[in-house]
Amino acid sequence: MSAFTSKFADELIANAAYIGTPGKGILAADESTGTIGKRLASINVENVESNRRALRELLFTAPGALPCLSGVILFEETLYQKSSDGKLFVDILKEGGVLPGIKVDKGTVELAGTNGETTTQGLDGLGERCKKYYEAGARFAKWRAVLKIGENEPSELSIHENAYGLARYAVICQENGLVPIVEPEILVDGSHDIHKCAAVTERVLAACYKALSDHHVLLEGTLLKPNMVTPGSDSAKVAPEVIAEHTVRALQRTVPAAVPAIVFLSGGQSEEEATKNLNAMNQLKTKKPWSLSFSFGRALQQSTLKTWAGKEENVKAAQEALYVRCKANSEATLGTYKGDAKLGDGAAESLHVKDYKY
Amino acid sequence: MSCFKSKYADELIANAAYIGTPGKGILAADESTGTIGKRFASINVENVESNRRALRELLFTTPGALQYISGIILFEETLYQKTASGKPFVDVMKGAGVLPGIKVDKGTVELAGTDGETTTIGLDGLGDRCKKYYEAGARFAKWRAVLKIGANEPSELAIHENAYGLARYAVICQENGLVPIVEPEILVDGSHDIEKCAYITERVLAACYKALNDHHVILEGTLLKPNMVTPGSDSKSRAEPKVIAEHTVRALQRTVPAAVPAVVFLSGGQSEEQATVNLNAINQFKGKKPWSLTFSYGRALQQSTLKAWGGKEENVEKAQKAFLARAKANSEATTGAYKGDAQLGEGASESLHVKDYKY
């Protein structure tokens, strides 16, 4: 095998496969303190620990939500937080059949000599941190690499650096029992068409899998979190079926069958768009040797946040809004979503923020 | 798309998919003049054009055999040859639903500074040659890259050179309407175990698909011709077909994108029966297999036939029966339905391994 032999191999493979269970997906609730601050600001809520805790409690205890989820990605602070009656969030998740995950990267920095391209940092001491997180109950990790489409972007340098950073992160995770989510996000910003996005996505994913092979990563114990293939944000929209076709084709051309599941990021898509696009992919009749599911942040939480607005009396309604989106996306993983989710306030609203950093 | 836009795209995709039709596979009959000479020598037949023509006619006109064959790889000379009654071989094939293919590489040369590692040559003027072959009726091509396992082999240089040579060849073929078979053969020579072969195979295939992506090759219009994953020829360990199947399919799952329609295995030094039984086990293996898994056999389809023929006209019928038996057996193996009951021709169980094989 080109993979290294990890003592955690069987566990990694089982956990990665579990995350791809049909009907389930990931809630990305790993907003850093700075990023969650922006979210809270948009609903006039103060960015203090108790509010951050209250929001996550609202999400993790929403009736009916956990059965639609196989994993939740957490920010470090949240990994150690508890519900108001003193129960650790990781225990609530585990009892609900949901694997806790942890964001392990430390954000992006610019690559000198490029036009604003970045690489992701966080490799220093990553092994020790992963060990700690595993002890605290985490079973998967996430690291976001970011690329952009422009005149001369992404450059060969940025593709290489991001791919090899992801690969190094991935094998360190596996050495410490965490399933690495490999996330090479190509930002939707730009006026390019869907064909350009497809070409860049294929190039980036090919580089990622070469890097993962070079680093002896056990593919059966990984997940991929890519962007869907869409036109740029300044370009005309296309139908979900078109997005589905280009996205699945890009994956067929680059993602080995050994990868058990692909968990899409939502980028700037609205809640409803993200669900419809995922649904269209799962309806497509073509070779798909991996589960196609979701790892949505904004596209699962937008309506919930607006409904909550930081008020205790709104918790029930906010949890209902979360359940609606979870159920819709659960159906989308089976290709059975009928577009009938009770649209919450903001469900059709674009969540695109130019040059998104989080 | 990261692939280039070829005016032949639809045709390439259709032809590549056709070659992977369940129940069918490829007959590799592209032995160069030198190589076929060695085969002939082993059955005391003179290496002259008429004998080479006679052998290929024997194969291509075997009653009932071509239904099991989706493509035949030819050497350049054969592309222009005819049956004794004057019908061009390519027409015989087309009439039977078989795509003619053509070997386009010009052999290997050593890489300076390595321990006998090689790269494959043939890129110069390849585009023009492909055009000519397409006009003559060819619809797919083959280029063999060779790697070996040793203390320090394959080196990063050998992997890179061979992968990028294959990718350049592949895109030139596609520009000219030929489906490229990508063949990165890792020789079976050596005393390594199956795990080592798996590790090397995965590394080599990963490099190949990176190179193909870099060169904008349309994967849906290609085929892969890899070695199966087995212990080395001098290894103390023998591996059951089930074990070969598991390691082989896993290596492919880890490296070969689903966009590739079919994987057509080379037989290496395996006997006719081994090659069939292993292919059968591969198709019985329960696991994700988003590509057809079939054969592209040379020696493993022709050995018994050659022995039965011995160059004599009166043996043609017997020889054709031997060929039919192997073709049918391998056809069944592509659906995991082979029962091991092919009437074993003389030599069917004989290992065909030749150390450090060049052809």
XYZ file of C-alpha atoms in Angstrom:
717
model
C 0.000 0.000 0.000
C 1.147 3.514 -0.698
C -0.696 4.485 2.514
C 1.184 4.447 5.812
C -0.001 1.977 8.433
C -1.843 3.878 11.121
C -2.856 2.103 14.308
C -6.116 3.999 13.858
C -6.681 2.685 10.313
C -9.841 0.641 10.951
C -11.377 3.398 13.059
C -10.568 6.079 10.481
C -12.119 4.008 7.709
C -15.249 3.268 9.752
C -15.710 6.885 10.832
C -15.176 8.286 7.355
C -17.704 5.820 5.956
C -20.173 6.656 8.729
C -20.034 10.336 7.911
C -21.110 9.461 4.378
C -24.182 7.502 5.532
C -27.018 8.197 3.076
C -29.476 10.622 4.653
C -26.851 12.305 6.807
C -24.297 15.055 6.510
C -22.224 17.574 8.417
C -23.208 20.757 10.222
C -20.248 23.124 10.037
C -20.488 25.044 13.297
C -16.783 25.847 13.532
C -16.912 29.602 13.052
C -13.921 31.175 14.767
C -14.563 33.775 17.448
C -14.009 36.558 14.929
C -16.308 35.060 12.325
C -19.133 34.188 14.690
C -18.843 37.783 15.847
C -19.872 38.951 12.376
C -22.826 36.555 12.397
C -23.937 37.688 15.823
C -23.497 41.322 14.813
C -25.886 40.796 11.909
C -28.619 39.883 14.403
C -27.556 42.452 17.004
C -26.210 39.933 19.468
C -23.124 40.597 21.601
C -20.128 38.411 20.840
C -19.537 36.960 24.307
C -18.867 33.377 25.339
C -22.297 32.837 26.826
C -24.002 33.838 23.572
C -21.722 31.648 21.505
C -22.515 28.795 23.890
C -26.222 29.503 23.751
C -26.246 29.458 19.943
C -24.478 26.118 19.748
C -26.751 24.650 22.418
C -29.728 25.775 20.360
C -28.292 23.964 17.343
C -27.213 20.722 19.021
C -30.411 20.204 20.993
C -32.821 21.076 18.164
C -35.409 18.289 18.094
C -35.055 16.084 15.016
C -31.840 17.677 13.825
C -29.209 15.191 15.014
C -30.700 12.192 13.166
C -30.034 14.135 9.937
C -26.393 14.641 10.855
C -23.374 12.344 10.947
C -20.917 14.988 12.133
C -20.635 18.506 13.495
C -17.463 20.562 13.045
C -16.579 22.591 16.112
C -14.268 25.467 16.902
C -11.868 24.682 19.742
C -13.793 26.653 22.341
C -16.970 24.721 21.641
C -15.270 21.334 22.051
C -15.052 22.019 25.779
C -18.394 23.794 26.310
C -21.500 22.376 27.964
C -25.238 22.767 27.754
C -26.972 24.912 30.347
C -27.656 21.799 32.427
C -23.969 20.934 32.487
C -23.663 18.275 29.784
C -20.656 18.409 27.470
C -21.626 19.194 23.900
C -19.465 16.322 22.659
C -21.501 13.933 24.792
C -24.787 15.314 23.494
C -23.506 14.802 19.967
C -22.183 11.299 20.588
C -25.414 10.183 22.179
C -27.210 11.549 19.152
C -25.066 9.407 16.840
C -23.079 12.395 15.645
C -19.290 12.468 15.434
C -17.650 15.605 16.822
C -15.155 17.262 14.503
C -12.657 20.053 15.058
C -11.321 22.875 12.935
C -7.536 22.686 13.190
C -6.185 25.247 10.750
C -5.047 28.695 11.864
C -6.345 30.716 8.977
C -4.667 31.937 5.812
C -1.676 34.135 5.065
C -0.724 35.709 1.763
C 1.838 34.155 -0.528
C 4.506 36.733 -1.292
C 4.794 37.598 -4.955
C 1.253 36.568 -5.813
C -1.800 38.711 -6.404
C -3.456 38.100 -3.045
C -3.280 34.321 -3.144
C -2.959 32.540 0.181
C -1.747 29.455 1.920
C -3.158 28.018 5.152
C -1.184 27.759 8.364
C -1.467 25.485 11.376
C 1.026 22.652 10.888
C 3.251 23.578 13.830
C 2.465 21.310 16.777
C -0.543 19.957 14.916
C 0.154 16.402 16.030
C -0.057 17.297 19.721
C -3.197 19.340 19.201
C -4.847 16.462 17.357
C -3.988 14.104 20.220
C -5.624 16.489 22.654
C -8.705 16.863 20.503
C -9.026 13.094 20.134
C -8.922 12.780 23.928
C -11.651 15.401 24.187
C -13.848 13.316 21.886
C -13.150 14.653 18.384
C -13.057 12.037 15.628
C -12.550 14.157 12.526
C -10.865 17.410 11.614
C -11.151 20.145 9.058
C -8.576 22.396 7.359
C -9.641 24.974 4.823
C -7.355 25.835 1.906
C -8.472 28.734 -0.266
C -7.888 29.412 -3.952
C -9.324 32.016 -6.269
C -10.008 32.313 -9.963
C -8.573 35.324 -11.730
C -6.559 36.367 -14.764
C -3.510 34.464 -13.598
C -5.049 32.597 -10.697
C -4.862 30.117 -9.270
C -1.121 30.046 -9.865
C 0.881 26.832 -9.927
C 2.502 27.985 -6.662
C -0.773 28.442 -4.850
C -2.136 25.121 -6.105
C 1.010 23.311 -5.023
C 1.302 24.978 -1.628
C -2.320 24.462 -0.717
C -2.390 20.872 -1.952
C 0.758 19.899 -0.074
C -0.357 21.745 3.062
C -3.612 19.783 2.974
C -1.737 16.520 2.508
C 0.621 17.142 5.404
C -2.324 18.105 7.647
C -4.182 14.986 6.522
C -1.498 12.495 7.422
C -0.834 14.163 10.789
C -4.544 13.819 11.577
C -4.530 10.150 10.641
C -1.482 9.521 12.822
C -3.630 10.787 15.694
C -6.981 9.124 14.997
C -8.805 12.003 13.320
C -10.406 11.625 9.877
C -9.155 14.625 7.881
C -11.659 16.575 5.804
C -9.655 17.828 2.831
C -11.099 21.212 1.851
C -9.618 22.981 -1.196
C -12.179 25.776 -1.582
C -12.089 27.650 -4.865
C -13.917 30.887 -4.113
C -16.994 31.651 -6.173
C -15.931 35.300 -6.596
C -15.490 36.398 -10.205
C -17.184 36.748 -13.546
C -15.960 33.478 -15.020
C -18.344 30.904 -16.472
C -19.019 27.381 -15.230
C -16.520 25.853 -17.667
C -13.716 27.868 -16.174
C -14.725 26.809 -12.693
C -14.794 23.183 -13.863
C -11.324 23.412 -15.390
C -9.832 24.979 -12.273
C -11.629 22.572 -9.948
C -10.310 19.576 -11.881
C -6.782 20.966 -11.842
C -6.885 21.677 -8.123
C -8.401 18.319 -7.182
C -5.876 16.439 -9.331
C -3.075 18.243 -7.501
C -4.655 17.408 -4.141
C -4.851 13.690 -4.830
C -1.287 13.619 -6.108
C -0.174 15.322 -2.907
C -2.225 12.942 -0.749
C -0.624 9.992 -2.541
C 2.872 11.449 -2.067
C 2.175 11.872 1.654
C 0.945 8.268 2.041
C -2.518 9.320 3.204
C -5.058 6.505 3.629
C -7.770 7.698 1.251
C -10.427 5.389 2.689
C -10.020 7.354 5.932
C -10.485 10.837 4.464
C -13.341 13.030 3.261
C -13.325 15.677 0.552
C -15.024 19.055 1.034
C -14.953 20.788 -2.335
C -16.881 23.668 -3.845
C -19.631 22.748 -6.256
C -18.844 23.685 -9.853
C -20.808 26.850 -10.596
C -20.489 30.095 -12.568
C -18.716 32.926 -10.732
C -20.745 35.155 -8.426
C -20.762 37.967 -11.007
C -21.853 35.652 -13.769
C -25.358 34.524 -14.768
C -26.850 31.697 -12.710
C -27.534 28.251 -14.143
C -29.973 25.464 -13.265
C -29.197 22.925 -10.522
C -29.015 20.163 -13.158
C -26.202 21.994 -14.914
C -24.305 22.503 -11.688
C -24.841 18.839 -10.868
C -23.510 17.660 -14.231
C -20.345 19.766 -14.141
C -19.678 19.038 -10.493
C -20.044 15.272 -10.724
C -17.979 15.155 -13.908
C -15.162 17.082 -12.237
C -15.235 14.601 -9.357
C -15.319 11.595 -11.713
C -12.175 12.938 -13.332
C -10.197 13.440 -10.153
C -11.495 11.798 -6.965
C -10.495 8.151 -6.489
C -13.263 5.692 -5.597
C -11.420 4.889 -2.354
C -12.692 8.195 -0.919
C -15.943 7.237 0.859
C -17.744 10.559 0.801
C -17.733 14.027 -0.614
C -19.252 16.676 1.659
C -19.829 19.884 -0.268
C -19.260 23.344 1.098
C -22.030 25.820 0.387
C -19.846 28.822 -0.467
C -22.112 31.837 -0.898
C -25.177 29.849 -1.890
C -28.487 30.464 -0.163
C -29.913 27.677 1.988
C -32.378 26.676 -0.722
C -29.868 26.821 -3.588
C -27.393 24.642 -1.718
C -30.074 22.050 -1.012
C -31.421 22.037 -4.556
C -27.960 21.660 -6.053
C -27.067 18.784 -3.747
C -30.383 17.153 -4.587
C -29.737 17.449 -8.324
C -26.354 15.755 -7.916
C -27.889 12.824 -6.129
C -30.498 12.464 -8.853
C -27.926 12.391 -11.629
C -27.630 8.988 -13.273
C -23.933 8.414 -13.724
C -20.934 6.848 -12.000
C -20.703 8.126 -8.395
C -18.515 5.800 -6.331
C -18.638 8.100 -3.264
C -21.540 9.429 -1.186
C -22.436 13.013 -2.058
C -23.496 14.918 1.011
C -23.247 18.279 2.740
C -20.975 20.124 5.112
C -22.882 23.345 5.366
C -22.346 26.263 7.710
C -24.225 29.299 6.570
C -26.520 27.236 4.392
C -27.805 25.363 7.454
C -27.826 28.196 9.980
C -28.976 31.339 8.222
C -32.708 31.075 8.906
C -32.015 29.731 12.381
C -29.862 32.720 13.266
C -32.381 35.223 11.997
C -35.220 33.531 13.822
C -33.271 33.334 17.093
C -31.974 36.921 17.092
C -30.389 36.116 20.441
C -33.694 35.847 22.302
C -34.612 32.978 24.620
C -38.266 33.150 23.579
C -37.284 32.504 19.967
C -35.287 29.339 20.645
C -38.079 26.928 19.802
C -38.883 28.610 16.495
C -35.177 28.847 15.658
C -34.728 25.137 16.341
C -37.688 24.401 14.104
C -35.984 26.396 11.330
C -32.795 24.355 11.752
C -34.755 21.109 11.630
C -36.382 22.209 8.366
C -32.992 22.768 6.700
C -31.451 19.597 8.141
C -34.343 17.506 6.894
C -34.252 19.164 3.481
C -30.539 18.441 3.093
C -30.970 14.924 4.396
C -33.488 14.356 1.598
C -31.130 15.995 -0.867
C -28.491 13.355 -0.107
C -31.030 10.814 -1.314
C -32.190 12.884 -4.285
C -35.708 13.011 -2.833
C -36.011 16.691 -1.922
C -39.187 18.121 -3.373
C -38.396 21.767 -2.778
C -41.126 21.933 -0.206
C -39.134 22.880 2.873
C -41.027 25.540 4.736
C -38.863 28.426 3.728
C -37.642 30.224 6.803
C -36.919 33.916 6.796
C -33.800 34.247 4.660
C -33.730 30.738 3.221
C -33.624 32.059 -0.313
C -31.161 34.809 0.508
C -27.739 34.651 -1.001
C -25.059 34.241 1.633
C -22.249 35.398 -0.603
C -19.670 37.631 0.972
C -16.935 38.740 -1.392
C -13.542 37.187 -0.702
C -14.914 35.306 2.289
C -12.618 34.760 5.238
C -13.723 32.746 8.257
C -13.087 21.304 -18.329
C -9.428 20.888 -17.701
C -9.272 18.650 -20.770
C -8.661 20.081 -24.224
C -11.412 20.373 -26.792
C -10.968 17.642 -29.402
C -13.128 17.484 -32.504
C -13.000 13.739 -31.923
C -14.261 13.914 -28.326
C -17.587 12.093 -28.824
C -15.961 9.394 -30.939
C -13.126 8.874 -28.474
C -15.565 8.538 -25.597
C -17.786 6.105 -27.528
C -14.864 3.953 -28.680
C -13.244 3.800 -25.259
C -16.562 2.780 -23.711
C -17.091 0.154 -26.428
C -13.754 -1.462 -25.721
C -14.903 -1.950 -22.129
C -18.122 -3.728 -23.130
C -18.759 -6.531 -20.614
C -17.856 -9.855 -22.172
C -15.228 -8.361 -24.441
C -11.574 -7.437 -24.273
C -8.462 -6.791 -26.308
C -6.201 -9.169 -28.189
C -2.688 -7.728 -28.149
C -1.253 -8.907 -31.454
C 1.210 -6.048 -31.838
C 4.457 -7.944 -31.472
C 7.201 -6.113 -33.322
C 9.052 -7.968 -36.048
C 11.857 -8.773 -33.632
C 9.566 -10.035 -30.922
C 7.384 -12.173 -33.164
C 10.646 -13.613 -34.409
C 11.332 -14.984 -30.920
C 7.854 -16.495 -30.797
C 8.354 -18.126 -34.163
C 11.746 -19.421 -33.154
C 10.130 -21.238 -30.250
C 7.918 -23.169 -32.693
C 10.506 -23.466 -35.446
C 8.791 -21.132 -37.869
C 10.711 -18.787 -40.144
C 10.290 -15.102 -39.421
C 9.127 -13.914 -42.826
C 6.273 -11.639 -43.758
C 4.085 -14.424 -45.119
C 4.297 -16.340 -41.858
C 3.536 -13.252 -39.810
C 0.555 -12.640 -42.061
C -0.569 -16.246 -41.782
C -0.473 -16.207 -37.982
C -2.541 -13.052 -37.766
C -5.035 -14.374 -40.314
C -5.357 -17.527 -38.228
C -6.228 -15.427 -35.203
C -8.522 -12.883 -36.835
C -10.597 -15.409 -38.770
C -11.125 -17.905 -35.934
C -14.805 -18.797 -36.132
C -16.700 -17.438 -33.145
C -13.732 -15.699 -31.522
C -14.199 -12.070 -32.504
C -17.469 -11.788 -30.597
C -15.316 -11.871 -27.431
C -12.950 -9.207 -28.710
C -13.646 -5.451 -28.729
C -10.232 -4.437 -30.034
C -7.034 -5.857 -31.502
C -3.713 -4.067 -31.168
C -1.632 -4.333 -34.321
C 1.951 -3.703 -35.284
C 2.273 -1.259 -38.180
C 2.969 -3.957 -40.767
C -0.218 -5.805 -39.890
C -2.392 -2.706 -40.296
C -1.810 -2.927 -44.032
C -1.933 -6.692 -44.480
C -4.764 -8.757 -45.980
C -6.189 -12.236 -45.760
C -5.125 -14.831 -48.301
C -8.268 -13.970 -50.254
C -7.320 -10.297 -50.325
C -9.505 -8.770 -47.627
C -7.721 -6.153 -45.500
C -7.416 -7.264 -41.902
C -8.925 -3.987 -40.689
C -12.039 -4.754 -42.718
C -12.252 -8.259 -41.274
C -12.166 -6.685 -37.827
C -14.620 -3.918 -38.509
C -17.042 -6.372 -40.044
C -16.947 -8.328 -36.789
C -17.384 -5.313 -34.496
C -13.734 -5.167 -33.496
C -11.819 -1.895 -33.311
C -8.339 -1.955 -34.853
C -5.606 -0.540 -32.645
C -1.990 0.316 -33.349
C 1.213 0.188 -31.342
C 2.830 3.601 -31.717
C 5.821 3.602 -29.393
C 9.326 2.907 -30.638
C 10.599 0.901 -27.706
C 12.601 1.885 -24.660
C 15.985 3.475 -24.042
C 17.928 3.609 -20.807
C 17.838 6.640 -18.574
C 21.401 7.796 -17.947
C 22.424 7.701 -14.324
C 19.881 5.097 -13.316
C 20.364 1.406 -12.701
C 18.900 0.187 -15.983
C 15.670 2.130 -15.793
C 14.122 3.193 -19.076
C 11.915 5.695 -20.786
C 9.866 5.076 -23.928
C 10.480 6.875 -27.209
C 8.228 7.666 -30.148
C 6.927 11.204 -29.675
C 8.674 12.706 -32.712
C 6.207 13.032 -35.573
C 3.680 11.048 -33.572
C 0.823 13.316 -34.605
C 1.387 12.683 -38.296
C 1.729 8.949 -37.753
C -1.523 8.874 -35.795
C -3.282 10.702 -38.609
C -2.044 8.099 -41.082
C -3.114 5.234 -38.832
C -6.552 6.753 -38.356
C -6.928 6.952 -42.138
C -5.921 3.305 -42.372
C -8.731 2.391 -39.944
C -7.097 2.418 -36.522
C -9.247 3.781 -33.700
C -7.023 3.262 -30.675
C -3.333 3.209 -29.887
C -0.968 1.687 -27.404
C 2.304 2.918 -25.840
C 4.140 0.805 -23.313
C 6.087 2.455 -20.506
C 8.181 0.132 -18.354
C 9.182 0.402 -14.704
C 10.871 -2.063 -12.414
C 10.953 -2.710 -8.700
C 14.345 -2.839 -7.053
C 16.249 -1.578 -4.039
C 16.029 2.003 -5.305
C 13.567 1.512 -8.111
C 11.440 2.848 -9.521
C 13.168 6.180 -9.038
C 11.287 9.457 -8.963
C 12.921 10.227 -12.328
C 11.697 7.017 -13.955
C 8.190 7.517 -12.637
C 8.075 11.128 -13.782
C 9.554 10.544 -17.239
C 7.351 7.590 -18.009
C 4.198 9.257 -16.676
C 4.786 12.450 -18.642
C 5.767 10.526 -21.775
C 2.500 8.609 -21.534
C 0.534 11.830 -21.055
C 2.091 13.541 -24.048
C 1.470 10.461 -26.201
C -2.112 10.319 -24.946
C -3.056 13.846 -25.873
C -1.421 13.592 -29.304
C -3.496 10.473 -29.959
C -6.676 12.249 -28.928
C -5.882 15.187 -31.199
C -5.890 12.661 -34.032
C -8.907 10.512 -33.195
C -7.182 7.576 -31.515
C -8.145 6.388 -28.010
C -4.828 6.083 -26.143
C -4.235 3.003 -24.018
C -2.069 4.211 -21.155
C 0.244 1.354 -20.193
C 2.624 1.870 -17.238
C 3.873 -1.701 -16.821
C 5.678 -2.449 -13.597
C 7.635 -5.609 -14.362
C 6.934 -8.643 -12.206
C 10.665 -9.414 -11.915
C 12.010 -9.457 -8.382
C 11.622 -11.021 -4.973
C 9.348 -8.395 -3.474
C 6.038 -9.242 -1.830
C 2.568 -8.217 -2.949
C 2.434 -5.273 -0.539
C 5.481 -3.767 -2.202
C 3.959 -4.212 -5.638
C 0.763 -2.551 -4.382
C 2.672 0.386 -2.974
C 4.626 0.938 -6.188
C 1.588 0.466 -8.399
C -0.361 3.075 -6.446
C 2.527 5.516 -6.611
C 2.997 5.036 -10.348
C -0.699 5.280 -11.173
C -1.086 8.434 -9.055
C 1.767 10.000 -11.036
C 0.162 8.947 -14.332
C -3.173 10.538 -13.555
C -1.515 13.739 -12.395
C 0.405 13.857 -15.678
C -2.723 13.125 -17.719
C -4.507 15.956 -15.934
C -1.596 18.341 -16.520
C -1.686 17.477 -20.219
C -5.451 18.086 -20.508
C -6.207 14.529 -21.583
C -9.919 13.582 -21.832
C -10.038 10.702 -19.370
C -13.371 9.425 -20.684
C -11.560 8.811 -23.983
C -8.669 6.767 -22.591
C -8.059 3.234 -21.346
C -5.620 2.047 -18.700
C -3.474 -1.057 -19.209
C -1.787 -1.780 -15.873
C -0.119 -4.802 -14.345
C -2.154 -6.728 -11.807
C -0.817 -6.425 -8.268
C 1.087 -9.640 -7.511
C 4.176 -10.836 -5.651
C 7.426 -10.658 -7.625
C 8.407 -13.562 -9.849
C 11.154 -14.620 -7.411
C 9.077 -14.085 -4.308
C 8.760 -16.915 -1.823
C 5.123 -16.054 -1.323
C 2.457 -17.151 -3.767
C -0.801 -15.249 -3.771
C -4.251 -16.678 -4.302
C -6.334 -15.096 -7.077
C -8.601 -13.607 -4.380
C -5.630 -11.854 -2.796
C -4.375 -10.587 -6.147
C -7.879 -9.341 -6.862
C -8.169 -7.480 -3.563
C -4.805 -5.742 -3.846
C -5.324 -4.923 -7.510
C -8.785 -3.447 -7.147
C -7.764 -1.497 -4.064
C -4.805 0.015 -5.909
C -7.119 1.083 -8.718
C -9.721 2.459 -6.278
C -6.998 4.619 -4.797
C -5.744 6.073 -8.052
C -7.908 5.635 -11.167
C -10.668 8.226 -11.597
C -14.165 6.934 -12.330
C -14.107 8.872 -15.605
C -11.850 6.163 -17.089
C -14.300 3.714 -18.721
C -12.198 0.561 -18.660
C -9.079 -1.000 -17.230
C -7.573 -3.610 -19.595
C -4.975 -5.662 -17.747
C -1.713 -6.824 -19.227
C -0.821 -10.420 -18.507
C 2.902 -9.930 -17.817
C 4.491 -13.332 -17.327
C 1.318 -15.093 -16.233
C 0.265 -18.328 -17.896
C -2.951 -18.300 -19.950
C -4.883 -19.959 -17.153
C -3.488 -17.739 -14.372
C -4.284 -14.594 -16.321
C -7.873 -15.754 -16.810
C -8.386 -16.941 -13.247
C -6.994 -13.702 -11.827
C -9.169 -11.553 -14.074
C -12.133 -13.639 -13.015
C -11.343 -13.111 -9.330
C -11.014 -9.384 -9.952
C -14.492 -9.299 -11.420
C -15.898 -11.350 -8.564
C -14.345 -9.062 -5.955
C -16.979 -7.113 -4.048
C -15.965 -3.489 -3.861
C -16.366 -0.213 -5.707
C -15.371 -0.739 -9.356
C -16.513 2.239 -11.421
C -14.663 1.012 -14.540
C -14.936 -2.205 -16.569
C -12.151 -4.655 -15.738
C -11.092 -6.653 -18.750
C -8.083 -8.024 -20.615
C -5.503 -6.874 -23.106
C -3.556 -10.085 -23.469
C -0.834 -11.055 -25.882
C 0.988 -14.130 -24.783
C -1.826 -15.139 -22.450
C -4.195 -15.420 -25.410
C -1.828 -16.854 -28.010
C 0.480 -19.334 -26.310
C -1.559 -22.502 -26.836
C -2.540 -21.314 -30.285
C 1.061 -20.845 -31.357
C 2.068 -24.259 -30.087
C -0.879 -25.936 -31.756
C -0.177 -24.195 -35.083
C 3.555 -24.861 -35.295
C 3.492 -22.934 -38.578
C 1.620 -25.721 -40.407
C -1.438 -25.214 -42.586
C -2.934 -28.524 -41.473
C -2.874 -27.330 -37.839
C -4.831 -24.131 -38.430
C -8.183 -25.527 -37.342
C -6.731 -27.000 -34.151
C -4.899 -23.759 -33.426
C -8.043 -21.722 -33.966
C -9.914 -23.926 -31.500
C -7.225 -23.218 -28.922
C -7.561 -19.492 -29.505
C -11.334 -19.639 -29.280
C -11.083 -21.467 -25.951
C -8.902 -18.738 -24.415
C -10.962 -15.909 -25.883
C -14.152 -17.406 -24.470
C -12.557 -18.082 -21.092
C -11.414 -14.490 -20.774
C -14.775 -13.207 -21.920
C -16.348 -15.128 -19.049
C -13.720 -13.782 -16.686
C -14.830 -10.219 -17.456
C -18.145 -11.023 -15.816
C -16.711 -13.201 -13.050
C -18.375 -16.239 -14.632
C -15.333 -18.348 -15.515
C -15.563 -21.829 -14.054
C -12.001 -22.881 -14.818
C -13.234 -25.340 -17.380
C -11.597 -24.007 -20.534
C -10.252 -26.998 -22.396
C -6.646 -26.484 -21.499
C -4.552 -26.292 -24.583
C -0.948 -27.438 -24.472
C 0.944 -24.825 -22.575
C -2.062 -23.079 -21.045
C -0.659 -23.488 -17.554
C 2.855 -22.669 -18.584
C 4.326 -19.552 -17.118
C 5.121 -17.048 -19.812
C 7.536 -15.100 -17.683
C 10.666 -13.933 -19.390
C 13.020 -11.995 -17.161
C 13.202 -8.292 -17.940
C 10.831 -8.688 -20.843
C 11.322 -6.465 -23.865
C 8.938 -6.522 -26.802
